[in-house]
């Protein structure tokens, strides 16, 4: 496969390329039948026009990169965890107060909720690992929505606290890159590396195929259309030219810098 210099394209530049797919000639390429959540459409890609396959593949590659970029950093996860812990302490204190209510039925409902929703003395769950906290939070919300605890939640007025826990758990799960029922995905840095590699592969492959088709299509409207489809890819490379490598990375024994990948914009000598 030819190398076009996509290894120099930044994550933000790949992400921003999604807008190119909704402009110019690409805007008229409809992928509605193929862009399904399962990514296994009923309509066969073998029967689809090449531009449809290209657009779908690029969009999916960028979507995966965007998901990886959205996974929180260590500092962001710490903030999300702090809110989760706080929501748990708030529920603990609320139920502790409710357990001192003058009405026996109110006290009994609070005691049942404390036993079912909290761990240890009431805040043990705040010391769990991130993934365990997500599991615990989702479990709390799930059982609080069903009988018999749903009636107790309503009795003591704990719905607002459960809503806060639900939101804090969802935010922490998103920060970890998890969805409901999923185990934690790979670390953020690894996910970004993998999705960047997938973007480079997709863009290189599509660019190579477009080049081949342009070369073997006679002059006329079909060729002009292909060139128009290729134009945003060329512009992306022009906006992300090869960067000069440090002297330590020069070609061994020659004193010359490595040549840029085939098809990449030339770098003017300094």
mmCIF file of C-alpha atoms in Angstrom:
data_model
loop_
_atom_site.group_PDB
_atom_site.id
_atom_site.type_symbol
_atom_site.label_atom_id
_atom_site.label_comp_id
_atom_site.label_asym_id
_atom_site.label_seq_id
_atom_site.Cartn_x
_atom_site.Cartn_y
_atom_site.Cartn_z
ATOM 1 C CA UNK A 1 0.000 0.000 0.000
ATOM 2 C CA UNK A 2 1.260 3.441 -0.880
ATOM 3 C CA UNK A 3 2.113 5.828 1.939
ATOM 4 C CA UNK A 4 0.709 9.314 1.508
ATOM 5 C CA UNK A 5 1.883 11.057 4.658
ATOM 6 C CA UNK A 6 -1.135 10.374 6.855
ATOM 7 C CA UNK A 7 1.265 9.503 9.670
ATOM 8 C CA UNK A 8 1.797 13.274 9.994
ATOM 9 C CA UNK A 9 -1.912 14.063 10.339
ATOM 10 C CA UNK A 10 -2.907 14.966 13.897
ATOM 11 C CA UNK A 11 -5.822 13.472 15.817
ATOM 12 C CA UNK A 12 -7.657 16.816 15.739
ATOM 13 C CA UNK A 13 -7.172 17.059 11.966
ATOM 14 C CA UNK A 14 -8.592 13.576 11.413
ATOM 15 C CA UNK A 15 -11.528 14.427 13.663
ATOM 16 C CA UNK A 16 -12.216 17.692 11.836
ATOM 17 C CA UNK A 17 -12.217 15.858 8.481
ATOM 18 C CA UNK A 18 -15.710 14.579 9.322
ATOM 19 C CA UNK A 19 -17.014 17.992 8.267
ATOM 20 C CA UNK A 20 -15.475 17.539 4.820
ATOM 21 C CA UNK A 21 -17.753 14.560 4.308
ATOM 22 C CA UNK A 22 -20.796 16.827 4.514
ATOM 23 C CA UNK A 23 -19.562 19.427 2.030
ATOM 24 C CA UNK A 24 -18.959 19.650 -1.706
ATOM 25 C CA UNK A 25 -19.298 16.470 -3.744
ATOM 26 C CA UNK A 26 -19.137 14.324 -0.628
ATOM 27 C CA UNK A 27 -22.378 15.815 0.674
ATOM 28 C CA UNK A 28 -24.345 14.108 -2.099
ATOM 29 C CA UNK A 29 -22.929 10.683 -1.184
ATOM 30 C CA UNK A 30 -25.635 9.090 0.951
ATOM 31 C CA UNK A 31 -24.615 6.348 3.388
ATOM 32 C CA UNK A 32 -27.925 6.181 5.249
ATOM 33 C CA UNK A 33 -28.498 2.514 4.365
ATOM 34 C CA UNK A 34 -25.041 1.530 5.571
ATOM 35 C CA UNK A 35 -24.273 3.735 8.588
ATOM 36 C CA UNK A 36 -25.978 1.573 11.222
ATOM 37 C CA UNK A 37 -25.001 1.219 14.920
ATOM 38 C CA UNK A 38 -24.071 -2.462 14.539
ATOM 39 C CA UNK A 39 -21.856 -1.601 11.546
ATOM 40 C CA UNK A 40 -23.184 -4.692 9.798
ATOM 41 C CA UNK A 41 -25.830 -3.219 7.480
ATOM 42 C CA UNK A 42 -28.488 -5.266 5.760
ATOM 43 C CA UNK A 43 -27.531 -3.551 2.507
ATOM 44 C CA UNK A 44 -24.389 -5.239 1.178
ATOM 45 C CA UNK A 45 -21.261 -3.151 0.756
ATOM 46 C CA UNK A 46 -20.430 -5.343 -2.247
ATOM 47 C CA UNK A 47 -23.364 -3.740 -4.051
ATOM 48 C CA UNK A 48 -22.564 -0.183 -2.927
ATOM 49 C CA UNK A 49 -20.851 2.431 -5.097
ATOM 50 C CA UNK A 50 -17.218 2.994 -4.118
ATOM 51 C CA UNK A 51 -17.810 6.539 -2.766
ATOM 52 C CA UNK A 52 -20.415 5.126 -0.368
ATOM 53 C CA UNK A 53 -17.924 2.571 0.955
ATOM 54 C CA UNK A 54 -15.203 5.226 1.227
ATOM 55 C CA UNK A 55 -17.400 7.679 3.112
ATOM 56 C CA UNK A 56 -18.712 5.030 5.497
ATOM 57 C CA UNK A 57 -15.248 3.689 6.246
ATOM 58 C CA UNK A 58 -13.817 7.152 6.904
ATOM 59 C CA UNK A 59 -16.752 8.177 9.088
ATOM 60 C CA UNK A 60 -16.481 5.031 11.207
ATOM 61 C CA UNK A 61 -12.709 5.419 11.611
ATOM 62 C CA UNK A 62 -13.133 9.022 12.744
ATOM 63 C CA UNK A 63 -16.002 8.099 15.085
ATOM 64 C CA UNK A 64 -13.799 5.537 16.840
ATOM 65 C CA UNK A 65 -11.020 8.111 17.188
ATOM 66 C CA UNK A 66 -13.480 10.641 18.611
ATOM 67 C CA UNK A 67 -14.645 8.063 21.153
ATOM 68 C CA UNK A 68 -11.049 7.417 22.199
ATOM 69 C CA UNK A 69 -10.314 11.132 22.505
ATOM 70 C CA UNK A 70 -13.404 11.494 24.670
ATOM 71 C CA UNK A 71 -12.074 9.085 27.290
ATOM 72 C CA UNK A 72 -10.991 11.093 30.317
ATOM 73 C CA UNK A 73 -7.416 11.696 31.402
ATOM 74 C CA UNK A 74 -6.220 10.630 34.855
ATOM 75 C CA UNK A 75 -6.908 14.098 36.273
ATOM 76 C CA UNK A 76 -10.389 14.196 34.744
ATOM 77 C CA UNK A 77 -11.154 10.720 36.102
ATOM 78 C CA UNK A 78 -10.140 11.888 39.574
ATOM 79 C CA UNK A 79 -12.671 14.726 39.341
ATOM 80 C CA UNK A 80 -15.402 12.372 38.144
ATOM 81 C CA UNK A 81 -14.576 9.981 40.971
ATOM 82 C CA UNK A 82 -14.762 12.802 43.527
ATOM 83 C CA UNK A 83 -18.310 13.617 42.422
ATOM 84 C CA UNK A 84 -19.270 9.938 42.535
ATOM 85 C CA UNK A 85 -17.905 9.604 46.068
ATOM 86 C CA UNK A 86 -19.715 12.780 47.108
ATOM 87 C CA UNK A 87 -23.023 11.497 45.757
ATOM 88 C CA UNK A 88 -22.584 8.327 47.808
ATOM 89 C CA UNK A 89 -21.827 10.230 51.003
ATOM 90 C CA UNK A 90 -24.848 12.434 50.394
ATOM 91 C CA UNK A 91 -27.123 9.404 50.099
ATOM 92 C CA UNK A 92 -25.550 7.890 53.210
ATOM 93 C CA UNK A 93 -26.175 11.028 55.267
ATOM 94 C CA UNK A 94 -29.682 11.488 53.865
ATOM 95 C CA UNK A 95 -30.721 7.941 54.765
ATOM 96 C CA UNK A 96 -29.084 8.311 58.171
ATOM 97 C CA UNK A 97 -31.256 11.328 58.854
ATOM 98 C CA UNK A 98 -34.341 9.573 57.453
ATOM 99 C CA UNK A 99 -33.710 6.671 59.812
ATOM 100 C CA UNK A 100 -34.334 9.091 62.712
ATOM 101 C CA UNK A 101 -37.727 10.202 61.382
ATOM 102 C CA UNK A 102 -40.568 10.314 63.912
ATOM 103 C CA UNK A 103 -42.791 8.120 61.710
ATOM 104 C CA UNK A 104 -42.011 4.380 62.095
ATOM 105 C CA UNK A 105 -42.830 3.520 58.434
ATOM 106 C CA UNK A 106 -40.459 6.244 57.276
ATOM 107 C CA UNK A 107 -37.690 4.951 59.536
ATOM 108 C CA UNK A 108 -38.213 1.383 58.383
ATOM 109 C CA UNK A 109 -38.052 2.375 54.715
ATOM 110 C CA UNK A 110 -34.792 4.273 55.325
ATOM 111 C CA UNK A 111 -33.249 1.311 57.106
ATOM 112 C CA UNK A 112 -34.179 -1.024 54.252
ATOM 113 C CA UNK A 113 -32.640 1.354 51.711
ATOM 114 C CA UNK A 114 -29.451 1.705 53.728
ATOM 115 C CA UNK A 115 -29.055 -2.055 53.857
ATOM 116 C CA UNK A 116 -29.735 -2.543 50.149
ATOM 117 C CA UNK A 117 -28.042 0.479 48.581
ATOM 118 C CA UNK A 118 -24.964 1.150 50.713
ATOM 119 C CA UNK A 119 -21.890 -0.927 51.521
ATOM 120 C CA UNK A 120 -20.214 -1.508 54.878
ATOM 121 C CA UNK A 121 -20.976 1.287 57.321
ATOM 122 C CA UNK A 122 -22.497 3.281 54.464
ATOM 123 C CA UNK A 123 -19.586 4.750 52.500
ATOM 124 C CA UNK A 124 -17.340 1.740 51.908
ATOM 125 C CA UNK A 125 -18.139 1.896 48.173
ATOM 126 C CA UNK A 126 -16.412 5.287 47.927
ATOM 127 C CA UNK A 127 -13.103 3.467 48.342
ATOM 128 C CA UNK A 128 -13.663 1.056 45.456
ATOM 129 C CA UNK A 129 -11.749 1.219 42.176
ATOM 130 C CA UNK A 130 -13.276 3.182 39.306
ATOM 131 C CA UNK A 131 -14.733 0.180 37.501
ATOM 132 C CA UNK A 132 -16.131 -1.298 40.709
ATOM 133 C CA UNK A 133 -17.751 2.062 41.478
ATOM 134 C CA UNK A 134 -19.451 2.066 38.084
ATOM 135 C CA UNK A 135 -20.750 -1.460 38.694
ATOM 136 C CA UNK A 136 -21.954 -0.496 42.177
ATOM 137 C CA UNK A 137 -23.662 2.694 40.993
ATOM 138 C CA UNK A 138 -25.515 0.965 38.184
ATOM 139 C CA UNK A 139 -26.584 -1.758 40.621
ATOM 140 C CA UNK A 140 -27.908 0.860 43.071
ATOM 141 C CA UNK A 141 -29.971 2.592 40.413
ATOM 142 C CA UNK A 142 -31.303 -0.675 38.980
ATOM 143 C CA UNK A 143 -32.593 -2.110 42.255
ATOM 144 C CA UNK A 144 -33.924 1.239 43.488
ATOM 145 C CA UNK A 145 -36.184 1.453 40.441
ATOM 146 C CA UNK A 146 -37.840 -1.909 41.127
ATOM 147 C CA UNK A 147 -40.146 -3.265 43.814
ATOM 148 C CA UNK A 148 -39.923 -3.390 46.739
ATOM 149 C CA UNK A 149 -37.286 -0.656 47.051
ATOM 150 C CA UNK A 150 -39.010 1.726 44.622
ATOM 151 C CA UNK A 151 -41.773 2.262 47.195
ATOM 152 C CA UNK A 152 -39.192 2.961 49.904
ATOM 153 C CA UNK A 153 -37.394 5.496 47.678
ATOM 154 C CA UNK A 154 -40.671 7.310 47.177
ATOM 155 C CA UNK A 155 -41.554 7.072 50.876
ATOM 156 C CA UNK A 156 -38.378 8.759 52.119
ATOM 157 C CA UNK A 157 -37.946 11.079 49.110
ATOM 158 C CA UNK A 158 -34.588 9.716 47.976
ATOM 159 C CA UNK A 159 -35.222 10.052 44.227
ATOM 160 C CA UNK A 160 -33.052 13.160 43.837
ATOM 161 C CA UNK A 161 -30.096 11.384 45.450
ATOM 162 C CA UNK A 162 -30.510 8.346 43.195
ATOM 163 C CA UNK A 163 -30.671 10.649 40.181
ATOM 164 C CA UNK A 164 -27.399 12.284 41.217
ATOM 165 C CA UNK A 165 -25.781 8.856 41.637
ATOM 166 C CA UNK A 166 -27.077 7.794 38.223
ATOM 167 C CA UNK A 167 -25.591 10.892 36.578
ATOM 168 C CA UNK A 168 -22.278 10.570 38.427
ATOM 169 C CA UNK A 169 -22.018 6.897 37.480
ATOM 170 C CA UNK A 170 -22.812 7.583 33.824
ATOM 171 C CA UNK A 171 -20.161 10.322 33.726
ATOM 172 C CA UNK A 172 -17.542 8.087 35.340
ATOM 173 C CA UNK A 173 -18.388 5.231 32.975
ATOM 174 C CA UNK A 174 -18.047 7.532 29.980
ATOM 175 C CA UNK A 175 -14.734 8.765 31.308
ATOM 176 C CA UNK A 176 -13.534 5.180 31.495
ATOM 177 C CA UNK A 177 -14.757 4.444 27.987
ATOM 178 C CA UNK A 178 -17.420 2.040 29.218
ATOM 179 C CA UNK A 179 -20.988 1.487 28.211
ATOM 180 C CA UNK A 180 -23.678 -0.361 30.221
ATOM 181 C CA UNK A 181 -22.636 -3.950 30.780
ATOM 182 C CA UNK A 182 -19.164 -3.449 29.322
ATOM 183 C CA UNK A 183 -15.844 -4.045 30.979
ATOM 184 C CA UNK A 184 -13.348 -1.219 30.965
ATOM 185 C CA UNK A 185 -11.745 -0.700 27.582
ATOM 186 C CA UNK A 186 -8.034 -0.224 26.978
ATOM 187 C CA UNK A 187 -6.295 2.789 28.552
ATOM 188 C CA UNK A 188 -6.949 6.104 26.813
ATOM 189 C CA UNK A 189 -3.429 6.420 25.387
ATOM 190 C CA UNK A 190 -3.595 2.941 23.874
ATOM 191 C CA UNK A 191 -7.059 3.540 22.420
ATOM 192 C CA UNK A 192 -5.887 6.750 20.781
ATOM 193 C CA UNK A 193 -2.842 4.997 19.275
ATOM 194 C CA UNK A 194 -4.999 2.186 17.926
ATOM 195 C CA UNK A 195 -7.682 4.432 16.472
ATOM 196 C CA UNK A 196 -5.087 6.775 14.954
ATOM 197 C CA UNK A 197 -3.505 3.753 13.266
ATOM 198 C CA UNK A 198 -6.941 2.718 11.973
ATOM 199 C CA UNK A 199 -7.504 6.223 10.562
ATOM 200 C CA UNK A 200 -4.151 6.186 8.783
ATOM 201 C CA UNK A 201 -4.884 2.769 7.308
ATOM 202 C CA UNK A 202 -8.356 3.798 6.108
ATOM 203 C CA UNK A 203 -7.206 7.106 4.602
ATOM 204 C CA UNK A 204 -4.156 5.548 2.924
ATOM 205 C CA UNK A 205 -6.194 2.701 1.473
ATOM 206 C CA UNK A 206 -8.939 4.969 0.127
ATOM 207 C CA UNK A 207 -6.473 7.511 -1.234
ATOM 208 C CA UNK A 208 -4.533 4.784 -3.036
ATOM 209 C CA UNK A 209 -7.716 3.423 -4.619
ATOM 210 C CA UNK A 210 -8.820 6.909 -5.713
ATOM 211 C CA UNK A 211 -5.404 7.545 -7.275
ATOM 212 C CA UNK A 212 -5.612 4.268 -9.179
ATOM 213 C CA UNK A 213 -9.103 5.016 -10.455
ATOM 214 C CA UNK A 214 -8.178 8.560 -11.508
ATOM 215 C CA UNK A 215 -5.163 7.232 -13.380
ATOM 216 C CA UNK A 216 -7.278 4.682 -15.240
ATOM 217 C CA UNK A 217 -10.321 6.848 -15.985
ATOM 218 C CA UNK A 218 -10.413 8.824 -19.257
ATOM 219 C CA UNK A 219 -10.776 12.583 -19.222
ATOM 220 C CA UNK A 220 -14.354 13.732 -18.723
ATOM 221 C CA UNK A 221 -16.944 14.154 -16.003
ATOM 222 C CA UNK A 222 -16.358 10.777 -14.272
ATOM 223 C CA UNK A 223 -12.680 11.602 -13.842
ATOM 224 C CA UNK A 224 -13.462 15.143 -12.695
ATOM 225 C CA UNK A 225 -15.853 13.706 -10.106
ATOM 226 C CA UNK A 226 -13.166 11.353 -8.810
ATOM 227 C CA UNK A 227 -10.695 14.211 -8.579
ATOM 228 C CA UNK A 228 -13.234 16.268 -6.654
ATOM 229 C CA UNK A 229 -13.724 13.394 -4.207
ATOM 230 C CA UNK A 230 -9.959 13.137 -3.762
ATOM 231 C CA UNK A 231 -9.393 16.874 -3.328
ATOM 232 C CA UNK A 232 -10.210 17.035 0.436
ATOM 233 C CA UNK A 233 -7.742 14.212 1.078
ATOM 234 C CA UNK A 234 -4.986 16.113 -0.719
ATOM 235 C CA UNK A 235 -5.886 19.274 1.179
ATOM 236 C CA UNK A 236 -5.680 17.362 4.477
ATOM 237 C CA UNK A 237 -2.128 16.307 3.645
ATOM 238 C CA UNK A 238 -1.191 19.842 2.652
ATOM 239 C CA UNK A 239 -2.437 21.121 6.012
ATOM 240 C CA UNK A 240 -0.365 18.465 7.810
ATOM 241 C CA UNK A 241 3.001 18.356 6.031
ATOM 242 C CA UNK A 242 5.881 16.098 7.100
ATOM 243 C CA UNK A 243 7.780 17.487 10.043
ATOM 244 C CA UNK A 244 11.560 17.722 10.056
ATOM 245 C CA UNK A 245 13.114 14.933 12.116
ATOM 246 C CA UNK A 246 15.847 15.558 14.715
ATOM 247 C CA UNK A 247 19.419 15.029 13.551
ATOM 248 C CA UNK A 248 19.596 11.785 15.555
ATOM 249 C CA UNK A 249 16.899 10.343 13.288
ATOM 250 C CA UNK A 250 18.704 11.110 10.042
ATOM 251 C CA UNK A 251 19.545 8.262 7.710
ATOM 252 C CA UNK A 252 22.356 6.308 9.267
ATOM 253 C CA UNK A 253 25.643 6.699 7.398
ATOM 254 C CA UNK A 254 24.366 9.259 4.889
ATOM 255 C CA UNK A 255 23.825 12.419 6.941
ATOM 256 C CA UNK A 256 20.579 12.971 5.023
ATOM 257 C CA UNK A 257 17.081 13.181 6.445
ATOM 258 C CA UNK A 258 14.686 10.374 5.488
ATOM 259 C CA UNK A 259 12.572 11.094 2.437
ATOM 260 C CA UNK A 260 8.883 11.739 3.103
ATOM 261 C CA UNK A 261 6.417 8.959 2.281
ATOM 262 C CA UNK A 262 5.419 8.695 -1.415
ATOM 263 C CA UNK A 263 2.729 11.165 -2.311
ATOM 264 C CA UNK A 264 3.356 13.401 0.701
ATOM 265 C CA UNK A 265 3.786 17.140 0.123
ATOM 266 C CA UNK A 266 7.423 18.055 -0.366
ATOM 267 C CA UNK A 267 9.211 19.900 2.406
ATOM 268 C CA UNK A 268 11.171 22.938 1.288
ATOM 269 C CA UNK A 269 14.797 22.871 2.409
ATOM 270 C CA UNK A 270 15.552 25.141 5.353
#
